[in-house]
Short mmCIF file of C-alpha atoms in Angstrom, two decimals:
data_model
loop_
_atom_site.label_atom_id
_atom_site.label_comp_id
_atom_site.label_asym_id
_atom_site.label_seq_id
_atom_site.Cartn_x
_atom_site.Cartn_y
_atom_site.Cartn_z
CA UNK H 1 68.46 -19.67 15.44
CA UNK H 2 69.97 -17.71 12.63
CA UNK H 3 68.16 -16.20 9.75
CA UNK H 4 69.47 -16.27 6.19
CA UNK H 5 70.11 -12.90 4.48
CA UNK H 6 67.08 -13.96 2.37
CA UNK H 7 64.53 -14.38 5.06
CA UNK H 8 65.70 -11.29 7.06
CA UNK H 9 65.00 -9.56 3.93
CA UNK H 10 61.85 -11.31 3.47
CA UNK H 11 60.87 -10.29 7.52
CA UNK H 12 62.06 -6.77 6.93
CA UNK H 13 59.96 -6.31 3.98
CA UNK H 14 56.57 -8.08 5.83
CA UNK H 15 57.09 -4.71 8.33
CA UNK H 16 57.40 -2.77 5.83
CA UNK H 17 54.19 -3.87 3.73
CA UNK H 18 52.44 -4.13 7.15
CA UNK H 19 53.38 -0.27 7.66
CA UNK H 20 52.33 0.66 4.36
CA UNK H 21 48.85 -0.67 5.02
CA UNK H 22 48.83 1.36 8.73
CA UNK H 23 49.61 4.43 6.70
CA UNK H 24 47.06 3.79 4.03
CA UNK H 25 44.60 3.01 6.82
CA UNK H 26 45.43 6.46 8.80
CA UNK H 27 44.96 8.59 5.19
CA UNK H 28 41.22 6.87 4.82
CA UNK H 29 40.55 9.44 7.33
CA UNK H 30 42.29 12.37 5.49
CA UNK H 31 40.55 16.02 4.94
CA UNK H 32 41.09 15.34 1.81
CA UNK H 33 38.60 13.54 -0.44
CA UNK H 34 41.01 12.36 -3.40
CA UNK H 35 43.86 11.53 -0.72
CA UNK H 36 41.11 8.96 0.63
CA UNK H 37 39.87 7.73 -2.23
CA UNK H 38 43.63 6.95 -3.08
CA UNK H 39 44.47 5.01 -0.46
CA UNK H 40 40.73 3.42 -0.55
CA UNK H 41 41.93 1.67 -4.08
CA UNK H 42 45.35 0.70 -3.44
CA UNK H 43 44.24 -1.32 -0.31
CA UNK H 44 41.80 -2.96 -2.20
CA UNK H 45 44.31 -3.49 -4.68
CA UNK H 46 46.15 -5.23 -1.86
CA UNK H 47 43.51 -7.02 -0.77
CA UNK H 48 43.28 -8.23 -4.60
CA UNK H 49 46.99 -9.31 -4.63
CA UNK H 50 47.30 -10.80 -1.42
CA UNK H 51 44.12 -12.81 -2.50
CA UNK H 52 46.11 -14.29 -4.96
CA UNK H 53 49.55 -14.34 -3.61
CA UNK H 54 49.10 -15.62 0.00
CA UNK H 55 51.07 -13.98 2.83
CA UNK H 56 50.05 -17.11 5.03
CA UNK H 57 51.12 -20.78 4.00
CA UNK H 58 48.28 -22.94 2.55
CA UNK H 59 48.12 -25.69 4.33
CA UNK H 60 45.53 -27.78 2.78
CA UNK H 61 45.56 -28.30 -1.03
CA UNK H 62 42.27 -26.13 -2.29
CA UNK H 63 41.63 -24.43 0.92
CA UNK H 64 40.34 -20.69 0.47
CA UNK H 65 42.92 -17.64 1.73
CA UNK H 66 41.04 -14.73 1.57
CA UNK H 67 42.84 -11.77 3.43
CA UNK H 68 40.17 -10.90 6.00
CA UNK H 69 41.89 -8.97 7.86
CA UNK H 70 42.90 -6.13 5.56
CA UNK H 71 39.44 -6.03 4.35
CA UNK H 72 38.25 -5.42 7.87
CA UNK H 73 40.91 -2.78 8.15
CA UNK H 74 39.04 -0.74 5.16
CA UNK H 75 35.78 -1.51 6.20
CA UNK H 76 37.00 -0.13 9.92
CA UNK H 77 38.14 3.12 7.22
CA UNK H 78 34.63 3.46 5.83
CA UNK H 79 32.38 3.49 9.20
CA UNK H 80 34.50 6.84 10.85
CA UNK H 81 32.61 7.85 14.13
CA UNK H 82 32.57 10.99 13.73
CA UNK H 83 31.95 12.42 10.52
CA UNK H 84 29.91 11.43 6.96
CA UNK H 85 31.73 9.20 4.69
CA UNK H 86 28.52 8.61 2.24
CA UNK H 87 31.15 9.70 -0.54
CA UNK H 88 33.96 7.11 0.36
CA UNK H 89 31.46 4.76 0.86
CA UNK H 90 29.21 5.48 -2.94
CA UNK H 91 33.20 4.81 -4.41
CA UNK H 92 33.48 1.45 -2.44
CA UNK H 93 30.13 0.19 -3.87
CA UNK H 94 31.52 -1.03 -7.18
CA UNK H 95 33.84 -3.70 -4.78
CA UNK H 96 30.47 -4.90 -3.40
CA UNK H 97 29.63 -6.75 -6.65
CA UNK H 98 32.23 -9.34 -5.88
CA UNK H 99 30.41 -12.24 -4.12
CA UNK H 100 33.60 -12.79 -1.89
CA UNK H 101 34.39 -9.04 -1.28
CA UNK H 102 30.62 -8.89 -0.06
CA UNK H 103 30.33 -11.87 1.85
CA UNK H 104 33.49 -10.89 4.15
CA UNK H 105 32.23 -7.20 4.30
CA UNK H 106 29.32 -8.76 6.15
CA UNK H 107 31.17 -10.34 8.34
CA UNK H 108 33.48 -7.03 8.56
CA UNK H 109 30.43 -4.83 9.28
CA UNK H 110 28.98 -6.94 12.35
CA UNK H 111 31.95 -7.26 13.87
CA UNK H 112 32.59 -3.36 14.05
CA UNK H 113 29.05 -2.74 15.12
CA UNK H 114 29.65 -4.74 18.14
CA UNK H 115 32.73 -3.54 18.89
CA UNK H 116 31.39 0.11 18.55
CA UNK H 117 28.01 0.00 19.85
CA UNK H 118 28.54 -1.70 22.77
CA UNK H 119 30.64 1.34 24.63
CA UNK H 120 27.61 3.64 23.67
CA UNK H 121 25.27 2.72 26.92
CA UNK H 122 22.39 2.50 23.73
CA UNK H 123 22.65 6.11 22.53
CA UNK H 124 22.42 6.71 19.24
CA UNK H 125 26.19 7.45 17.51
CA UNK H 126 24.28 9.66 14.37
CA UNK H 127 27.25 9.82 12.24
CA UNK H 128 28.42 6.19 13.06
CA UNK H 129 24.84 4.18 12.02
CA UNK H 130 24.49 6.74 8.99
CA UNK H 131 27.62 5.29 7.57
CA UNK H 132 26.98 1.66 8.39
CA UNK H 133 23.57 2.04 6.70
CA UNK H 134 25.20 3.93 3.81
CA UNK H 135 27.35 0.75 3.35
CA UNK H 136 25.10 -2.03 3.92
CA UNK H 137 21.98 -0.34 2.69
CA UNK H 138 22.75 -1.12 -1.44
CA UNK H 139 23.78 -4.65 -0.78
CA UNK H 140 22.96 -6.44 -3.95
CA UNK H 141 22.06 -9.82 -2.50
CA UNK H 142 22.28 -12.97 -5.03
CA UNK H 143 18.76 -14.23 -5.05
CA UNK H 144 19.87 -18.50 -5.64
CA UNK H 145 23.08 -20.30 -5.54
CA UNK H 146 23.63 -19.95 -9.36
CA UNK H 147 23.56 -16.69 -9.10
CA UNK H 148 26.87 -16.68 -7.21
CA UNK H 149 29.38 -16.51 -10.31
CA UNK H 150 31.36 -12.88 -9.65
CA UNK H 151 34.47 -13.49 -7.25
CA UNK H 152 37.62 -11.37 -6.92
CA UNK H 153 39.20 -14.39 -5.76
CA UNK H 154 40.26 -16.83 -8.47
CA UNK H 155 42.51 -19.69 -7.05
CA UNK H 156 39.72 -22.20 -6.53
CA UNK H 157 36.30 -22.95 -7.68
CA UNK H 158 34.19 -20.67 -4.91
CA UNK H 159 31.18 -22.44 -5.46
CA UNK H 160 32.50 -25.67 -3.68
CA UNK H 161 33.43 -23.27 -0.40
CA UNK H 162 31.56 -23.59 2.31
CA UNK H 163 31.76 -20.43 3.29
CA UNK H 164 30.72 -19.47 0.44
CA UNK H 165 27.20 -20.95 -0.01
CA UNK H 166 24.24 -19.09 -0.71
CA UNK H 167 22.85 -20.16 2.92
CA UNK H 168 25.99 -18.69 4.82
CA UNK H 169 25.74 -15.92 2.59
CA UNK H 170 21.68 -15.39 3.87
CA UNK H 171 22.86 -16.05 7.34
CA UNK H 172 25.88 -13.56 7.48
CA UNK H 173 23.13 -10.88 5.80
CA UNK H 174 20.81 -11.54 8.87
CA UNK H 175 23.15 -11.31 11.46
CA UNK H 176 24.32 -7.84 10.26
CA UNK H 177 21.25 -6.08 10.17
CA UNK H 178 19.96 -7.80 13.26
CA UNK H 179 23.27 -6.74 14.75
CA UNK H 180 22.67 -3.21 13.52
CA UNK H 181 19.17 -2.72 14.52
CA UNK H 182 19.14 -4.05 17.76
CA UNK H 183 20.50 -0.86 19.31
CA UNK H 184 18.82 2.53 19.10
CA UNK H 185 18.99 4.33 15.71
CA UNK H 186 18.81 8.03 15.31
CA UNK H 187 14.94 8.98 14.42
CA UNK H 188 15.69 9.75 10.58
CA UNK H 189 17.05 6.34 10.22
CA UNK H 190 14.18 4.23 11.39
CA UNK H 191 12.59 5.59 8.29
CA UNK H 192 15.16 5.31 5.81
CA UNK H 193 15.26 1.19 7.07
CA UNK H 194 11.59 0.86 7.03
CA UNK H 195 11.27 2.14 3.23
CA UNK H 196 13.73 -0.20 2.02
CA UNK H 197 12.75 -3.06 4.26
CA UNK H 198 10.25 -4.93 2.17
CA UNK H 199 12.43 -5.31 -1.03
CA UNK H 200 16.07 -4.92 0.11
CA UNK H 201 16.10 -6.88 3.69
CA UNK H 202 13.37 -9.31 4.25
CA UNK H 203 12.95 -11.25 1.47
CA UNK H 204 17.27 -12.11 1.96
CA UNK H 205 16.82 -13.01 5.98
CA UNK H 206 16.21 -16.81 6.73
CA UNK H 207 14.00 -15.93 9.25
CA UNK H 208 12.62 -12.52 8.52
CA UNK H 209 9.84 -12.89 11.64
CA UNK H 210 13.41 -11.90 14.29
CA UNK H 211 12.30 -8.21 12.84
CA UNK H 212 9.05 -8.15 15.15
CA UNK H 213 11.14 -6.64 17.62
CA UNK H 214 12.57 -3.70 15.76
CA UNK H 215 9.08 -3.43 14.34
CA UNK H 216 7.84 -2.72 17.55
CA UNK H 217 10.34 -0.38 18.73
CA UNK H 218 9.55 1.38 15.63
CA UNK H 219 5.94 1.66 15.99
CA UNK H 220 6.28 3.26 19.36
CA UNK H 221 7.75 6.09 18.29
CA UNK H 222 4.72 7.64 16.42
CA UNK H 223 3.63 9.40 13.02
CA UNK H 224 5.02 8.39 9.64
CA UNK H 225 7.73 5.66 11.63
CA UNK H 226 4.46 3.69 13.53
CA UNK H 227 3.04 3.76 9.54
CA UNK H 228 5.77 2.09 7.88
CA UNK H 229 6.48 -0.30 10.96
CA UNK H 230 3.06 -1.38 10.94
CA UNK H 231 4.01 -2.17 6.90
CA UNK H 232 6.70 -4.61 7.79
CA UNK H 233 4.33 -5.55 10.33
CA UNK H 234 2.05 -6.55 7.76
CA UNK H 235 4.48 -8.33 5.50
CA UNK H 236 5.38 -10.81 7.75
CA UNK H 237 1.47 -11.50 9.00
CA UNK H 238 0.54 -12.08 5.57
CA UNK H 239 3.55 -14.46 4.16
CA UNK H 240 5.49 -15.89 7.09
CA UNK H 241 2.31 -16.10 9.43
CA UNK H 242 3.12 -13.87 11.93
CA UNK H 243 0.13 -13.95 14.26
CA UNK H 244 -0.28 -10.12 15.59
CA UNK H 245 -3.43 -9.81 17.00
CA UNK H 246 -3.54 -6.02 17.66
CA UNK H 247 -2.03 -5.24 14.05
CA UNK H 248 -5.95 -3.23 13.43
CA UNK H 249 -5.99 -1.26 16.48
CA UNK H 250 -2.62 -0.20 16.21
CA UNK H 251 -3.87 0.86 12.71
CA UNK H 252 -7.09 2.41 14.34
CA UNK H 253 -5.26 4.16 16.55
CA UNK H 254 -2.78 5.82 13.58
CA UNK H 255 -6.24 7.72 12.32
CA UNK H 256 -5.79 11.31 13.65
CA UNK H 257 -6.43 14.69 12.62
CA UNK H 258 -2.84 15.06 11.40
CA UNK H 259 -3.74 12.34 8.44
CA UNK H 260 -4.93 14.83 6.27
CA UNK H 261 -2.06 17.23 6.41
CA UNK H 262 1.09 15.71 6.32
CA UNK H 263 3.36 15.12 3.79
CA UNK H 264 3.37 11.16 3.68
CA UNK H 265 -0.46 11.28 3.01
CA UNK H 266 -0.59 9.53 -0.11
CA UNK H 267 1.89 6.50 1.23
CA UNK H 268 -0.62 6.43 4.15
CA UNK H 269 -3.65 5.85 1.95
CA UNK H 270 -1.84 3.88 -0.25
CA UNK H 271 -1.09 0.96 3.16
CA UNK H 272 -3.96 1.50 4.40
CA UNK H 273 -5.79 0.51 1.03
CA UNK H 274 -3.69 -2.33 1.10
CA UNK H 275 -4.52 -3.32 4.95
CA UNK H 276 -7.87 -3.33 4.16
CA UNK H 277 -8.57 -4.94 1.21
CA UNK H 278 -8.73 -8.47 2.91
CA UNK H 279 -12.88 -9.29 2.74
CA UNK H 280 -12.88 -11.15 5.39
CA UNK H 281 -12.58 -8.22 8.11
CA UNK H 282 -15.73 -7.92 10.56
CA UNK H 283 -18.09 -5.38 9.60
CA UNK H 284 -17.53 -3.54 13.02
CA UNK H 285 -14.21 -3.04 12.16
CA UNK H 286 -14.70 -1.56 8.80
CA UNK H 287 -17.30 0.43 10.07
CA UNK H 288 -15.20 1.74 12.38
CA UNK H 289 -12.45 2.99 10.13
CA UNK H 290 -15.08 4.67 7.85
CA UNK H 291 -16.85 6.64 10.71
CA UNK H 292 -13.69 7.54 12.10
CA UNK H 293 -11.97 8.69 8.60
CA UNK H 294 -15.72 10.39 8.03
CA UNK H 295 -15.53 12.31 11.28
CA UNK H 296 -11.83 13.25 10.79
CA UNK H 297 -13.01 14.60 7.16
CA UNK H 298 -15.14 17.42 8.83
CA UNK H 299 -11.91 19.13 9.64
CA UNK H 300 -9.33 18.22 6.11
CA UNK H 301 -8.83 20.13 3.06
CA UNK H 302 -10.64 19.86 -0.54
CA UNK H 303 -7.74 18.14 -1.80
CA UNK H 304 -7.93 15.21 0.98
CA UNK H 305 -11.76 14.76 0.79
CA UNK H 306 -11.10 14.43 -3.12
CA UNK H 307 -8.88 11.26 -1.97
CA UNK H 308 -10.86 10.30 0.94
CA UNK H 309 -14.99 9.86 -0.30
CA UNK H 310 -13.72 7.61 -2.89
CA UNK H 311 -11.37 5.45 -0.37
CA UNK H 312 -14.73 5.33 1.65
CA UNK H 313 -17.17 4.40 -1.24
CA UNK H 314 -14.13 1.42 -1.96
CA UNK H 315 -14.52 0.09 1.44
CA UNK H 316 -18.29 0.02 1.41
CA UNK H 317 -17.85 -1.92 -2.37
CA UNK H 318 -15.81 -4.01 -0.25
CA UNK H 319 -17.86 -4.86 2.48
CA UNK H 320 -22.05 -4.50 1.54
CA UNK H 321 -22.23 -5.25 5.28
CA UNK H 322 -21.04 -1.71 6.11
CA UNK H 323 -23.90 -0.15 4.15
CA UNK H 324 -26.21 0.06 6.86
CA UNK H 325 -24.41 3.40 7.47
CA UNK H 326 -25.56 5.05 4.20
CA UNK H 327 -29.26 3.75 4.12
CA UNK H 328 -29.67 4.42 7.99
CA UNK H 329 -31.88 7.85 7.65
CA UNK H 330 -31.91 11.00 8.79
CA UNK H 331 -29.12 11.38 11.02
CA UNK H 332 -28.50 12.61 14.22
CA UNK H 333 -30.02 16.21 15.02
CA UNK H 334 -27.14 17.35 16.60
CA UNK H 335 -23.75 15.29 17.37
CA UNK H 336 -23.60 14.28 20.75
CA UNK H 337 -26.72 12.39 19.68
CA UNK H 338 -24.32 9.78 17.03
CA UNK H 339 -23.45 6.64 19.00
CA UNK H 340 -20.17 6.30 17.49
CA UNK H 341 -17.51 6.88 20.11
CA UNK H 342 -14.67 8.99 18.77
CA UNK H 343 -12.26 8.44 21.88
CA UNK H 344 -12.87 4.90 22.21
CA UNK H 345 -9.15 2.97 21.31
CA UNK H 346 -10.83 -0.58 20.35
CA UNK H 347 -12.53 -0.91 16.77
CA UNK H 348 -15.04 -3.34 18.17
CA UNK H 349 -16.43 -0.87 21.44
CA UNK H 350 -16.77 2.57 18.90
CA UNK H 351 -20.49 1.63 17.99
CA UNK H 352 -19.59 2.51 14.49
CA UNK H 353 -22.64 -0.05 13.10
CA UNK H 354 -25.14 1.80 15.04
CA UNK H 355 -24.16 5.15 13.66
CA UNK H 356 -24.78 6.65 10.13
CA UNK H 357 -22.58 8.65 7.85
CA UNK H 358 -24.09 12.41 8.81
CA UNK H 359 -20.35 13.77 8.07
CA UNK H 360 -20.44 12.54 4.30
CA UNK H 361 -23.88 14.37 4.15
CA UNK H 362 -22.74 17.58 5.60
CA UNK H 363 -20.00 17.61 3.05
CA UNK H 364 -22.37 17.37 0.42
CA UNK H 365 -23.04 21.30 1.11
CA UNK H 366 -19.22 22.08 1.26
CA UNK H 367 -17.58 25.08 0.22
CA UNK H 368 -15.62 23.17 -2.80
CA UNK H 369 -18.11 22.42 -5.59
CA UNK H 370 -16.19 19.19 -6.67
CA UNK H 371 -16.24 18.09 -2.91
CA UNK H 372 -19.42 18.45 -2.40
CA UNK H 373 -20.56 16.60 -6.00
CA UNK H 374 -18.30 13.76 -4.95
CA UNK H 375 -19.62 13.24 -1.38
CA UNK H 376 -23.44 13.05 -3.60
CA UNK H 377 -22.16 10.22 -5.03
CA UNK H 378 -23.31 8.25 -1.69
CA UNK H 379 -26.96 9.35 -2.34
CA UNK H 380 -26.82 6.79 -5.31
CA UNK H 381 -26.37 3.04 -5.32
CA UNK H 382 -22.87 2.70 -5.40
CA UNK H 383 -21.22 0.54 -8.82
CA UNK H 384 -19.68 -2.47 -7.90
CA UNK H 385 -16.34 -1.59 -9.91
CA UNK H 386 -13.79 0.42 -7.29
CA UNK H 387 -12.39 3.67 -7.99
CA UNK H 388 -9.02 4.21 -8.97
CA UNK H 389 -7.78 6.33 -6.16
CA UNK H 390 -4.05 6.15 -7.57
CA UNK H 391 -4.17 9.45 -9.00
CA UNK H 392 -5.62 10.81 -6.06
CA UNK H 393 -3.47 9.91 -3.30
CA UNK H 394 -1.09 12.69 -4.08
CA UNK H 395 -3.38 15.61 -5.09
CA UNK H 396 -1.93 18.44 -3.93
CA UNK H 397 -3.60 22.40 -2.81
CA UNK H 398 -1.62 23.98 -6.19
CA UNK H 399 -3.06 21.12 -8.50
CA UNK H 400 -6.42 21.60 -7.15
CA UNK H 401 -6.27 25.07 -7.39
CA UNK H 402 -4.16 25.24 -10.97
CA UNK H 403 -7.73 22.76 -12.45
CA UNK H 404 -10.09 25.28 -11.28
CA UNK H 405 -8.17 28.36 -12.88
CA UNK H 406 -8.03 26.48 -15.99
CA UNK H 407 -11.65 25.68 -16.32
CA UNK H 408 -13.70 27.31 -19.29
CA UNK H 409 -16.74 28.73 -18.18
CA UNK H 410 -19.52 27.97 -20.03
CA UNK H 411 -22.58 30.13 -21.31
CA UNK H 412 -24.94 30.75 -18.39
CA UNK H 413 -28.47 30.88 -19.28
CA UNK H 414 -30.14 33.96 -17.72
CA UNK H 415 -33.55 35.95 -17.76
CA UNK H 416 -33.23 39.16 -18.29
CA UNK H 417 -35.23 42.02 -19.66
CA UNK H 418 -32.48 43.88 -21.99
CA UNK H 419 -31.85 47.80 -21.56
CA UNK H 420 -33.66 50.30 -23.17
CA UNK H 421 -33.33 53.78 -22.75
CA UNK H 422 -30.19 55.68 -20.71
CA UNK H 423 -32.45 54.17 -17.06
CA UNK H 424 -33.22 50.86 -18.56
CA UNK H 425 -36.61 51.20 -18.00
CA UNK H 426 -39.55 49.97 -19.90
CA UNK H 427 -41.55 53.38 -21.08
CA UNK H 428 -38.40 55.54 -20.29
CA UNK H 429 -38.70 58.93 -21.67
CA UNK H 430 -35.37 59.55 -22.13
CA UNK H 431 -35.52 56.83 -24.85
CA UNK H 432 -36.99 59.00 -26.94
CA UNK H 433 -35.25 61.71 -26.75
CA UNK H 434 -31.63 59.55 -26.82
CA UNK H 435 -30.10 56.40 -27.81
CA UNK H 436 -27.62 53.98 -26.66
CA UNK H 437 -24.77 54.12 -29.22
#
């Protein structure tokens, strides 16, 4: 079969577009950042062009063309294995706001992560997840079907796609990050995901409860992570009835020592607060969570009991059932003496009810005078309005300090006899002799 001169010009110039886009490709991984933001735009201005000027026939009148596969070929240029490409990636955001662009760079992203991932034998690829999660991370998800109005494509009316439906849209969301998650992510990641998981990814999944596995992955891998799992974790028991029925224990079992140190302190406080506002917990399980925050008090710094006594005195507004511990008298003589088990994992076997609060009373002599006027409070009948412990969640050792060197002493009252004489004593004989001046 023999070619015109028109459509061997027309092949020859189809290789050479197609070699322009391998060479555009190859210089998205260039040392140099302006040679890959360069060839960044100009295949996106391809993949604008070709959008509207089809390289493949349309068959069916109306039918959607949407060059896929030259947006997978930049996507495959912004997720390099083996080095950052947060920058490339921050420039390739503004594309995102196209409804089409997005949907297909969903699509785009799960299908490299399981080409990628699966050759790893599930070890983490650090520089590989960073950049996925740099891409998909500040998705800007439509939040109803009418919200769907921004497409780079303009041939047909989008709306009427099936593809493009706010439903496929939802399901193509889920499958990435389900996609992405599944495997093991470097430690620093699971927390970046957690933070945003609440407001960025769940409410956008049709079925956000397919997270309870990476939720428990997460939680099993201890300190601020098990926290912010245990967060999600709490999301989806409280609006997509989730039944979890060792959500309190795992919480329990987050109360150590550490608490009152580290840096995520106040976000700590701040869920647990949250956790435990429900009224309808046992009183054995409250109970327990006071005598075991109480015990872990003996040990934390001024700034932390500041926070702490008034989280305490909240729960006990909470639950009047708890108060058993306060107006239980005269404590235990020496410690081993308190029933409350400290080791014991499960809320319910501690004993916490049959204890009393003998820490909150020994911090009532502590070193710090505003400590020790706080934890006094408990001597009173409590008010039934609960304190603001906003503020206090992130009082710090400077601040604390800073207050106390800006305080204004007032005028102490004292009895003294005043000096007379160069001794200072009553019927000194000097004073007679010589004065004071």
């Amino acid at each position: 079969e023999k070619y015109s001169a028109e459509e061997k010009y027309k092949i020859w110039m189809r290789h050479r577009y197609n070699d322009c886009v391998g060479c555009l490709a190859e210089l998205m991984g260039h040392e140099s950042f302006q040679v890959k933001e360069m060839a960044l735009c100009t295949l996106m201005k391809f993949v604008e062009l070709e959008a509207q000027y089809p390289l493949i026939k349309v068959e069916w009148k109306g039918t959607l063309t949407f060059p896929r596969e030259l947006l997978k070929v930049v996507v495959d240029g912004l997720l390099p294995i083996n080095e950052d490409a947060s920058l490339l990636i921050s420039r390739f955001q503004e594309y995102m706001e196209y409804d089409d662009i997005r949907y297909f760079v969903i699509k785009a992203v799960t299908e490299s992560i399981g080409q990628v991932m699966q050759k790893t034998k599930e070890r983490p690829l650090p520089f590989y997840q960073q950049n996925v999660f740099s891409l998909i991370s500040p998705v800007n998800m439509p939040n109803k079907e009418s919200d769907m109005v921004k497409f780079m494509v303009k041939q047909v009316r989008l709306t009427h796609c099936l593809q493009f439906c706010f439903k496929a849209h939802k399901q193509a969301f889920e499958k990435m990050w389900l996609s992405f998650l599944k495997h093991k992510l470097p430690t620093g990641l699971y927390k970046k995901v957690l933070v945003i998981l609440h407001d960025s990814i769940l409410p956008y999944m049709n079925e956000p409860t397919l997270m309870m596995d990476f939720l428990t992955v997460a939680y099993g891998i201890g300190g601020a992570i098990s926290l912010l799992a245990l967060n999600g974790l709490f999301i989806l028991i409280h609006e997509h009835n989730l039944e979890y029925p060792d959500f309190y224990k795992k919480l329990y079992s987050l109360l150590d020592p550490s608490i009152y140190h580290v840096k995520y302190r106040g976000r700590f406080f701040h869920l647990a607060d949250l956790f435990l506002s429900s009224s309808h917990l046992p009183a054995y399980l409250v109970a327990a969570f006071i005598k075991r925050l109480s015990r872990l008090a003996l040990t934390a710094p001024p700034e932390a009991l500041l926070m702490v006594i008034p989280f305490i005195c909240n729960l006990f507004r909470r639950h009047p059932a708890c108060k058993v511990l306060i107006h239980r008298p005269n404590g235990p003589e020496d410690m081993s003496e308190d029933p409350y088990i400290m080791e014991e994992e499960e809320p319910s076997k501690s004993k916490a009810l049959e204890s009393c609060l003998w820490e909150i009373q020994s911090l009532q002599n502590h070193y710090h005078p505003d400590v020790a006027k706080t934890a006094a409070i408990l001597n009173q009948s409590l008010s039934e309005i609960e304190d603001d412990i906003s503020g206090l969640l992130e009082l710090s050792a400077y601040e604390l300090f800073d207050k106390e060197v800006k305080k204004k002493a007032g005028d102490v009252p004292l009895e003294f006899e005043q000096i007379r004489g160069l001794f200072g004593k009553k019927n000194d004989i000097f004073a007679e002799h010589f004065a004071l001046d």
